[in-house]
CSV table of C-alpha atoms in Angstrom, one decimal:
chain,number,residue,atom,x,y,z
J,1,MET,CA,133.1,-128.3,-20.6
J,2,THR,CA,134.4,-129.3,-23.8
J,3,ILE,CA,137.1,-128.1,-26.1
J,4,THR,CA,135.0,-126.4,-27.9
J,5,ASP,CA,134.6,-124.2,-24.9
J,6,TRP,CA,138.8,-124.1,-24.9
J,7,HIS,CA,138.9,-122.6,-28.4
J,8,ASP,CA,136.6,-120.1,-27.3
J,9,HIS,CA,138.7,-118.9,-24.5
J,10,LEU,CA,141.9,-119.3,-26.9
J,11,SER,CA,139.9,-117.1,-29.6
J,12,ARG,CA,138.4,-114.3,-26.8
J,13,LEU,CA,142.1,-113.9,-26.3
J,14,ALA,CA,143.0,-113.4,-29.6
J,15,LEU,CA,145.2,-116.4,-29.0
J,16,PRO,CA,143.9,-119.3,-31.4
J,17,THR,CA,144.4,-122.7,-30.8
J,18,GLY,CA,146.9,-124.8,-32.8
J,19,GLU,CA,148.4,-121.9,-33.9
J,20,VAL,CA,151.6,-122.8,-35.5
J,21,ALA,CA,153.8,-119.1,-34.4
J,22,SER,CA,156.9,-118.0,-35.5
J,23,THR,CA,157.2,-114.5,-34.1
J,24,LEU,CA,156.7,-113.4,-30.5
J,25,THR,CA,154.4,-111.1,-30.0
J,26,GLY,CA,156.7,-109.2,-27.3
J,27,PRO,CA,159.5,-109.8,-25.3
J,28,LEU,CA,160.0,-113.1,-24.0
J,29,PRO,CA,158.5,-112.3,-20.3
J,30,GLU,CA,160.9,-114.0,-16.8
J,31,ASP,CA,157.3,-115.9,-16.0
J,32,GLY,CA,155.0,-117.1,-18.7
J,33,PHE,CA,153.0,-119.6,-20.3
J,34,CYS,CA,151.1,-120.8,-23.7
J,35,ASP,CA,149.0,-123.0,-25.1
J,36,LEU,CA,150.1,-125.9,-27.0
J,37,GLY,CA,147.7,-126.8,-29.0
J,38,ALA,CA,149.8,-127.5,-32.1
J,39,GLN,CA,150.7,-130.4,-30.9
J,40,ALA,CA,149.4,-133.4,-30.9
J,41,LEU,CA,148.9,-135.9,-28.0
J,42,LEU,CA,148.4,-139.7,-28.8
J,43,THR,CA,147.9,-142.3,-26.3
J,44,VAL,CA,148.8,-145.7,-26.5
J,45,THR,CA,147.4,-148.5,-24.3
J,46,GLY,CA,146.7,-152.6,-23.9
J,47,ALA,CA,148.6,-155.3,-22.2
J,48,GLU,CA,151.1,-155.1,-25.3
J,49,ALA,CA,151.3,-151.1,-25.6
J,50,GLU,CA,155.5,-151.0,-24.3
J,51,SER,CA,156.7,-153.9,-25.5
J,52,PHE,CA,154.7,-152.6,-29.4
J,53,LEU,CA,156.4,-149.0,-28.6
J,54,GLN,CA,160.1,-150.4,-27.6
J,55,GLY,CA,159.7,-151.9,-31.3
J,56,GLN,CA,159.1,-148.8,-33.1
J,57,LEU,CA,161.1,-145.9,-31.0
J,58,THR,CA,164.3,-144.7,-30.2
J,59,CYS,CA,164.2,-144.5,-26.2
J,60,ASP,CA,164.1,-147.0,-23.9
J,61,VAL,CA,160.3,-147.4,-23.5
J,62,HIS,CA,160.5,-149.1,-20.2
J,63,GLN,CA,162.3,-146.2,-18.2
J,64,LEU,CA,159.1,-144.6,-19.0
J,65,ALA,CA,157.6,-146.4,-16.1
J,66,SER,CA,159.8,-144.9,-13.6
J,67,GLY,CA,158.6,-141.3,-14.6
J,68,ASP,CA,161.0,-140.1,-17.3
J,69,VAL,CA,160.0,-137.8,-20.1
J,70,LEU,CA,162.0,-139.2,-23.1
J,71,PRO,CA,163.0,-138.0,-26.7
J,72,ALA,CA,161.9,-140.5,-28.7
J,73,ALA,CA,161.8,-140.6,-33.1
J,74,HIS,CA,160.3,-143.2,-35.2
J,75,LEU,CA,162.5,-143.7,-38.3
J,76,THR,CA,162.2,-145.8,-41.8
J,77,PRO,CA,164.3,-149.0,-41.8
J,78,LYS,CA,167.6,-146.7,-43.6
J,79,GLY,CA,167.8,-144.9,-40.1
J,80,ARG,CA,165.8,-141.6,-41.2
J,81,ALA,CA,163.2,-139.7,-38.7
J,82,LEU,CA,159.8,-139.7,-40.0
J,83,ALA,CA,159.0,-138.0,-36.5
J,84,SER,CA,160.1,-137.4,-33.5
J,85,PHE,CA,158.3,-136.7,-29.9
J,86,LEU,CA,158.4,-136.4,-26.0
J,87,ALA,CA,156.9,-140.1,-24.4
J,88,TRP,CA,155.8,-140.6,-21.3
J,89,GLU,CA,153.5,-142.8,-19.2
J,90,ALA,CA,151.1,-142.0,-16.8
J,91,ASP,CA,148.2,-143.9,-15.2
J,92,GLY,CA,148.5,-147.1,-17.3
J,93,SER,CA,148.6,-145.0,-20.7
J,94,PHE,CA,151.9,-144.4,-22.5
J,95,TYR,CA,151.6,-140.8,-24.5
J,96,LEU,CA,153.7,-139.4,-27.6
J,97,GLN,CA,153.3,-135.8,-28.2
J,98,PHE,CA,154.4,-134.0,-31.5
J,99,PRO,CA,153.8,-131.7,-33.8
J,100,GLN,CA,150.4,-131.7,-34.5
J,101,ALA,CA,151.1,-131.5,-38.7
J,102,LEU,CA,152.5,-135.2,-39.0
J,103,ALA,CA,149.3,-136.5,-36.8
J,104,GLU,CA,147.4,-138.4,-39.6
J,105,ALA,CA,150.7,-139.6,-41.1
J,106,VAL,CA,152.4,-140.8,-37.9
J,107,THR,CA,148.9,-142.4,-36.5
J,108,ARG,CA,148.5,-144.3,-40.0
J,109,ARG,CA,152.3,-145.6,-39.6
J,110,LEU,CA,151.8,-146.8,-36.1
J,111,ARG,CA,148.8,-148.4,-36.7
J,112,MET,CA,150.3,-150.1,-39.6
J,113,PHE,CA,152.9,-151.9,-36.5
J,114,LEU,CA,150.5,-152.8,-34.9
J,115,MET,CA,149.2,-156.5,-36.2
J,116,ARG,CA,148.5,-158.4,-33.8
J,117,SER,CA,149.7,-156.5,-30.3
J,118,LYS,CA,147.5,-155.9,-28.3
J,119,ALA,CA,147.4,-152.1,-27.9
J,120,THR,CA,145.3,-149.5,-29.6
J,121,ILE,CA,146.1,-146.3,-30.4
J,122,ASN,CA,144.2,-142.8,-29.6
J,123,HIS,CA,144.3,-139.2,-30.3
J,124,VAL,CA,143.4,-137.3,-27.2
J,125,ASN,CA,143.2,-133.8,-28.1
J,126,ASP,CA,139.7,-133.4,-27.5
J,127,THR,CA,140.1,-134.8,-23.6
J,128,LEU,CA,143.2,-133.0,-22.8
J,129,VAL,CA,145.1,-129.5,-23.1
J,130,LEU,CA,148.5,-129.2,-23.1
J,131,LEU,CA,150.1,-125.5,-22.1
J,132,GLY,CA,153.9,-124.6,-21.6
J,133,ALA,CA,154.7,-122.7,-18.4
J,134,TRP,CA,157.9,-121.4,-17.1
J,135,GLY,CA,159.3,-119.2,-14.2
J,136,SER,CA,158.3,-118.6,-10.6
J,137,ALA,CA,154.9,-118.6,-11.4
J,138,ALA,CA,155.2,-121.9,-13.4
J,139,GLU,CA,156.8,-123.4,-10.1
J,140,ALA,CA,154.0,-122.9,-7.6
J,141,VAL,CA,151.1,-123.0,-10.0
J,142,ALA,CA,152.6,-126.6,-10.7
J,143,THR,CA,153.6,-127.6,-7.4
J,144,ARG,CA,149.7,-126.8,-6.5
J,145,LEU,CA,148.7,-129.0,-9.1
J,146,VAL,CA,150.4,-132.3,-8.3
J,147,GLY,CA,151.4,-132.1,-5.1
J,148,ARG,CA,155.5,-131.8,-6.4
J,149,LEU,CA,157.7,-130.7,-8.8
J,150,PRO,CA,159.5,-133.2,-10.8
J,151,ASP,CA,163.2,-133.3,-9.5
J,152,THR,CA,164.9,-132.8,-12.5
J,153,PRO,CA,164.4,-132.1,-16.2
J,154,PHE,CA,162.7,-135.1,-18.5
J,155,ARG,CA,161.0,-136.3,-15.2
J,156,GLN,CA,157.3,-136.0,-14.3
J,157,VAL,CA,154.5,-136.2,-12.1
J,158,THR,CA,151.0,-137.2,-12.2
J,159,ALA,CA,148.3,-136.8,-9.6
J,160,ASP,CA,144.4,-136.8,-9.9
J,161,GLY,CA,144.7,-136.7,-13.6
J,162,VAL,CA,146.9,-134.0,-14.1
J,163,THR,CA,150.8,-134.5,-15.4
J,164,VAL,CA,153.6,-132.0,-15.0
J,165,LEU,CA,156.6,-132.8,-17.5
J,166,ARG,CA,159.8,-130.4,-16.7
J,167,LEU,CA,161.6,-129.6,-19.3
J,168,PRO,CA,165.2,-128.5,-19.6
J,169,GLY,CA,165.8,-124.4,-19.8
J,170,GLU,CA,167.5,-121.6,-17.9
J,171,THR,CA,164.5,-121.2,-15.7
J,172,PRO,CA,161.8,-123.6,-14.7
J,173,ARG,CA,160.2,-124.8,-17.2
J,174,PHE,CA,157.0,-127.5,-17.0
J,175,GLU,CA,154.5,-128.7,-19.8
J,176,LEU,CA,150.9,-129.0,-17.8
J,177,VAL,CA,148.7,-131.8,-19.7
J,178,LEU,CA,145.1,-131.0,-17.9
J,179,PRO,CA,141.9,-132.3,-18.4
J,180,ILE,CA,139.8,-129.7,-20.4
J,181,ASP,CA,137.7,-129.2,-17.1
J,182,SER,CA,140.3,-128.0,-15.1
J,183,ALA,CA,142.5,-125.9,-18.1
J,184,ILE,CA,141.1,-122.5,-18.1
J,185,GLU,CA,140.9,-122.3,-14.0
J,186,THR,CA,144.3,-123.4,-14.5
J,187,TRP,CA,145.3,-120.6,-17.1
J,188,ARG,CA,143.4,-117.9,-14.9
J,189,THR,CA,145.4,-119.0,-12.1
J,190,LEU,CA,148.5,-118.6,-13.7
J,191,GLU,CA,147.5,-114.9,-14.8
J,192,ALA,CA,147.0,-114.2,-11.1
J,193,ALA,CA,150.4,-115.1,-10.3
J,194,ASP,CA,151.9,-112.2,-12.8
J,195,ALA,CA,152.8,-115.0,-15.8
J,196,LYS,CA,152.1,-113.3,-18.8
J,197,ALA,CA,149.9,-115.5,-21.8
J,198,CYS,CA,152.0,-115.8,-25.0
J,199,ASN,CA,151.9,-117.0,-28.1
J,200,GLU,CA,153.2,-120.3,-29.3
J,201,ALA,CA,156.4,-119.5,-30.7
J,202,ALA,CA,157.6,-118.6,-27.1
J,203,TRP,CA,157.7,-122.3,-26.4
J,204,ARG,CA,159.2,-123.1,-29.5
J,205,LEU,CA,162.1,-120.1,-29.0
J,206,LEU,CA,162.4,-121.8,-25.1
J,207,ASP,CA,162.9,-125.2,-26.9
J,208,ILE,CA,165.1,-124.1,-29.4
J,209,ARG,CA,167.7,-122.2,-26.4
J,210,SER,CA,167.7,-125.7,-24.7
J,211,GLY,CA,168.3,-127.8,-27.6
J,212,LEU,CA,165.5,-129.8,-28.0
J,213,GLY,CA,164.4,-130.1,-31.6
J,214,TRP,CA,161.6,-131.7,-33.6
J,215,ILE,CA,160.8,-133.0,-36.4
J,216,HIS,CA,158.3,-130.9,-38.7
J,217,ALA,CA,156.7,-131.7,-41.9
J,218,GLU,CA,159.2,-130.3,-43.9
J,219,THR,CA,162.3,-132.3,-42.1
J,220,THR,CA,160.1,-135.5,-42.3
J,221,GLU,CA,163.2,-138.3,-43.4
J,222,THR,CA,165.9,-135.2,-43.5
J,223,PHE,CA,167.8,-136.5,-39.9
J,224,ILE,CA,169.4,-139.5,-38.4
J,225,PRO,CA,168.4,-139.1,-35.0
J,226,GLN,CA,171.9,-138.7,-33.3
J,227,MET,CA,172.1,-135.0,-35.9
J,228,LEU,CA,169.5,-133.6,-33.7
J,229,ASN,CA,171.3,-134.9,-30.9
J,230,TYR,CA,169.1,-137.5,-29.2
J,231,ASP,CA,172.0,-139.7,-28.1
J,232,ARG,CA,173.4,-136.9,-25.8
J,233,ILE,CA,169.7,-135.9,-24.4
J,234,GLY,CA,168.1,-139.8,-23.5
J,235,GLY,CA,166.6,-140.0,-27.1
J,236,ILE,CA,168.4,-143.2,-28.1
J,237,SER,CA,168.7,-146.2,-26.4
J,238,PHE,CA,171.7,-148.6,-27.8
J,239,THR,CA,171.2,-151.3,-25.3
J,240,LYS,CA,167.3,-152.2,-25.7
J,241,GLY,CA,167.4,-154.2,-28.5
J,242,CYS,CA,166.2,-154.0,-32.0
J,243,TYR,CA,163.7,-151.3,-33.4
J,244,VAL,CA,163.0,-150.0,-37.1
J,245,GLY,CA,165.8,-148.2,-38.4
J,246,GLN,CA,168.0,-149.5,-35.3
J,247,GLU,CA,170.8,-150.9,-37.5
J,248,VAL,CA,171.5,-147.8,-38.9
J,249,VAL,CA,171.6,-145.7,-35.9
J,250,ALA,CA,173.8,-148.6,-34.1
J,251,ARG,CA,175.8,-148.4,-37.3
J,252,LEU,CA,176.9,-144.8,-37.0
J,253,HIS,CA,177.1,-145.6,-33.0
J,254,HIS,CA,179.7,-148.4,-32.8
J,255,LEU,CA,181.6,-147.2,-35.9
J,256,GLY,CA,181.5,-144.1,-37.2
J,257,LYS,CA,182.0,-140.4,-36.1
J,258,VAL,CA,178.7,-137.9,-36.4
J,259,LYS,CA,179.2,-135.8,-39.1
J,260,ARG,CA,176.5,-133.3,-38.6
J,261,ARG,CA,175.0,-132.0,-35.2
J,262,ALA,CA,172.5,-129.8,-34.3
J,263,TYR,CA,173.9,-126.1,-33.1
J,264,LEU,CA,171.9,-122.9,-32.1
J,265,GLY,CA,172.1,-120.2,-34.1
J,266,THR,CA,171.5,-116.6,-34.7
J,267,LEU,CA,170.8,-114.2,-38.0
J,268,ILE,CA,169.5,-111.1,-38.4
J,269,LEU,CA,166.1,-112.1,-40.4
J,270,ALA,CA,162.6,-110.0,-40.6
J,271,GLU,CA,160.6,-113.6,-40.4
J,272,ALA,CA,161.6,-116.7,-39.7
J,273,PRO,CA,162.8,-119.7,-42.1
J,274,PRO,CA,160.5,-122.4,-42.2
J,275,PRO,CA,162.4,-126.1,-41.1
J,276,GLY,CA,164.1,-127.3,-44.1
J,277,THR,CA,165.4,-124.2,-44.8
J,278,PRO,CA,169.6,-125.0,-46.3
J,279,LEU,CA,172.5,-123.2,-45.2
J,280,PHE,CA,175.5,-122.7,-47.1
J,281,SER,CA,179.2,-123.0,-46.5
J,282,PRO,CA,182.2,-122.6,-48.5
J,283,GLU,CA,183.5,-125.1,-46.6
J,284,SER,CA,180.8,-128.1,-47.8
J,285,SER,CA,180.9,-130.0,-51.1
J,286,SER,CA,178.1,-132.3,-49.5
J,287,ARG,CA,175.0,-133.0,-51.4
J,288,GLN,CA,173.2,-132.5,-48.8
J,289,GLY,CA,174.6,-129.1,-48.3
J,290,ALA,CA,176.4,-127.8,-45.3
J,291,GLY,CA,173.1,-128.0,-42.7
J,292,THR,CA,169.6,-127.5,-42.1
J,293,VAL,CA,167.1,-125.3,-40.6
J,294,VAL,CA,165.0,-127.6,-37.8
J,295,ASP,CA,163.1,-125.1,-36.3
J,296,ALA,CA,163.8,-121.0,-35.8
J,297,VAL,CA,161.4,-117.7,-34.1
J,298,VAL,CA,162.2,-114.3,-35.1
J,299,THR,CA,162.0,-112.1,-31.3
J,300,ALA,CA,160.8,-109.1,-30.3
J,301,SER,CA,164.3,-107.5,-30.9
J,302,GLY,CA,164.4,-108.9,-34.5
J,303,GLU,CA,166.6,-111.4,-34.2
J,304,CYS,CA,166.0,-114.7,-35.1
J,305,GLU,CA,167.2,-117.6,-33.7
J,306,LEU,CA,167.2,-121.6,-34.6
J,307,LEU,CA,168.2,-124.9,-34.0
J,308,ALA,CA,170.4,-126.2,-37.4
J,309,VAL,CA,171.4,-129.5,-38.7
J,310,VAL,CA,175.1,-128.6,-39.6
J,311,GLU,CA,178.3,-130.1,-40.8
J,312,ARG,CA,180.9,-130.4,-38.3
J,313,LYS,CA,183.1,-128.7,-40.8
J,314,ALA,CA,181.1,-126.2,-42.0
J,315,GLN,CA,180.5,-125.3,-38.0
J,316,ALA,CA,183.9,-124.9,-37.1
J,317,ALA,CA,185.1,-122.7,-40.2
J,318,GLY,CA,182.7,-120.5,-39.4
J,319,ASP,CA,181.4,-118.9,-42.6
J,320,LEU,CA,177.9,-120.3,-42.5
J,321,ARG,CA,174.4,-118.4,-44.6
J,322,LEU,CA,171.1,-119.0,-44.7
J,323,GLU,CA,170.5,-121.1,-48.2
J,324,THR,CA,172.7,-118.9,-50.5
J,325,PRO,CA,176.8,-117.9,-50.8
J,326,ASP,CA,175.3,-114.4,-50.1
J,327,GLY,CA,173.0,-114.4,-47.6
J,328,PRO,CA,172.5,-113.5,-44.4
J,329,VAL,CA,175.1,-114.8,-41.8
J,330,VAL,CA,174.8,-117.1,-39.2
J,331,LYS,CA,176.0,-117.0,-36.0
J,332,LEU,CA,176.4,-120.9,-34.3
J,333,ARG,CA,176.8,-122.0,-30.6
J,334,GLU,CA,176.5,-125.4,-28.9
J,335,PRO,CA,173.4,-126.1,-27.3
J,336,PRO,CA,173.7,-126.4,-23.5
J,337,TYR,CA,175.6,-130.1,-23.2
J,338,ALA,CA,178.2,-131.4,-24.4
J,339,LEU,CA,178.2,-132.7,-27.9
J,340,ALA,CA,182.0,-134.3,-28.0
J,341,ASP,CA,182.3,-137.6,-29.0
J,342,PRO,CA,183.6,-139.8,-26.2
J,343,GLU,CA,186.9,-141.3,-26.8
J,344,ARG,CA,186.8,-145.0,-28.3
J,345,ILE,CA,189.3,-147.7,-26.9
J,346,GLN,CA,191.7,-149.4,-29.7
J,347,ALA,CA,191.4,-152.6,-28.8
J,348,PRO,CA,195.0,-153.8,-29.0
J,349,ALA,CA,196.4,-155.5,-32.1
């Protein structure tokens, strides 16, 4: 079986692979699954793959060997995120997952830094299929695939060439990384377990609700990783040593307070605003505006849910609008993890 067979399978179901969908086709089911063909997947292999990535990503790559799945970002020297990833290690290879629209630019930049490192970067979307699945049916199928479930979110289990990643969410949520030969069989097994096939917007909505933000083509070089709350979900190590952009990230952590954070939001809108759409607040005097949409999805009820990076003072004031002073009202709430900055102990004078 080839990737063409997989694409044909999805086309017969009116679910073309690689679809970047921002509107749900129906209510979000309790048990569901979807193709994640809009995500690129790279492998980094070789004797120096781990040390190479340690110098490029914000997370502690050494943690991946123990089964961790970590959010991570690759930064400019000024600390702005060029791309964001889910990173994990399985069977001696390191995997980086991120939006497909950034695949060419990210691959070219990472290879630029390889120089004489004994490591190789390859695309594997032609040999592996990514499925997102949630609910009790997903638990049962994932257990059958690898023998046991990852015990907590941001952990993974690999067995017989299949990897199951557990991601945060109100209901059990898993990403299945499958050889093409087993992908259609797994799809049918999920259907037989009464899980409903959805478009990719369903997975984006679950990412939004869990406070997991991605860099898209429209927002590359827009955010420092703390703005996406990566310091709150394990995506930044402040002890591992140097990486590209590390000085800016460390200075903000040790000397300053993060003035912008990612919040969940809702508004009434028929079409989801694309990533990078600005937010307005009369409380903001920043040339960057009050905030920026990270991602957004319109649900079957007609409500738009989004993740947005917003000035803290604008969030506290509460009067936030999409794009203009007269735009739709955006109601914000905190993500499902703590945002409060830890108390800093002042050294005695």
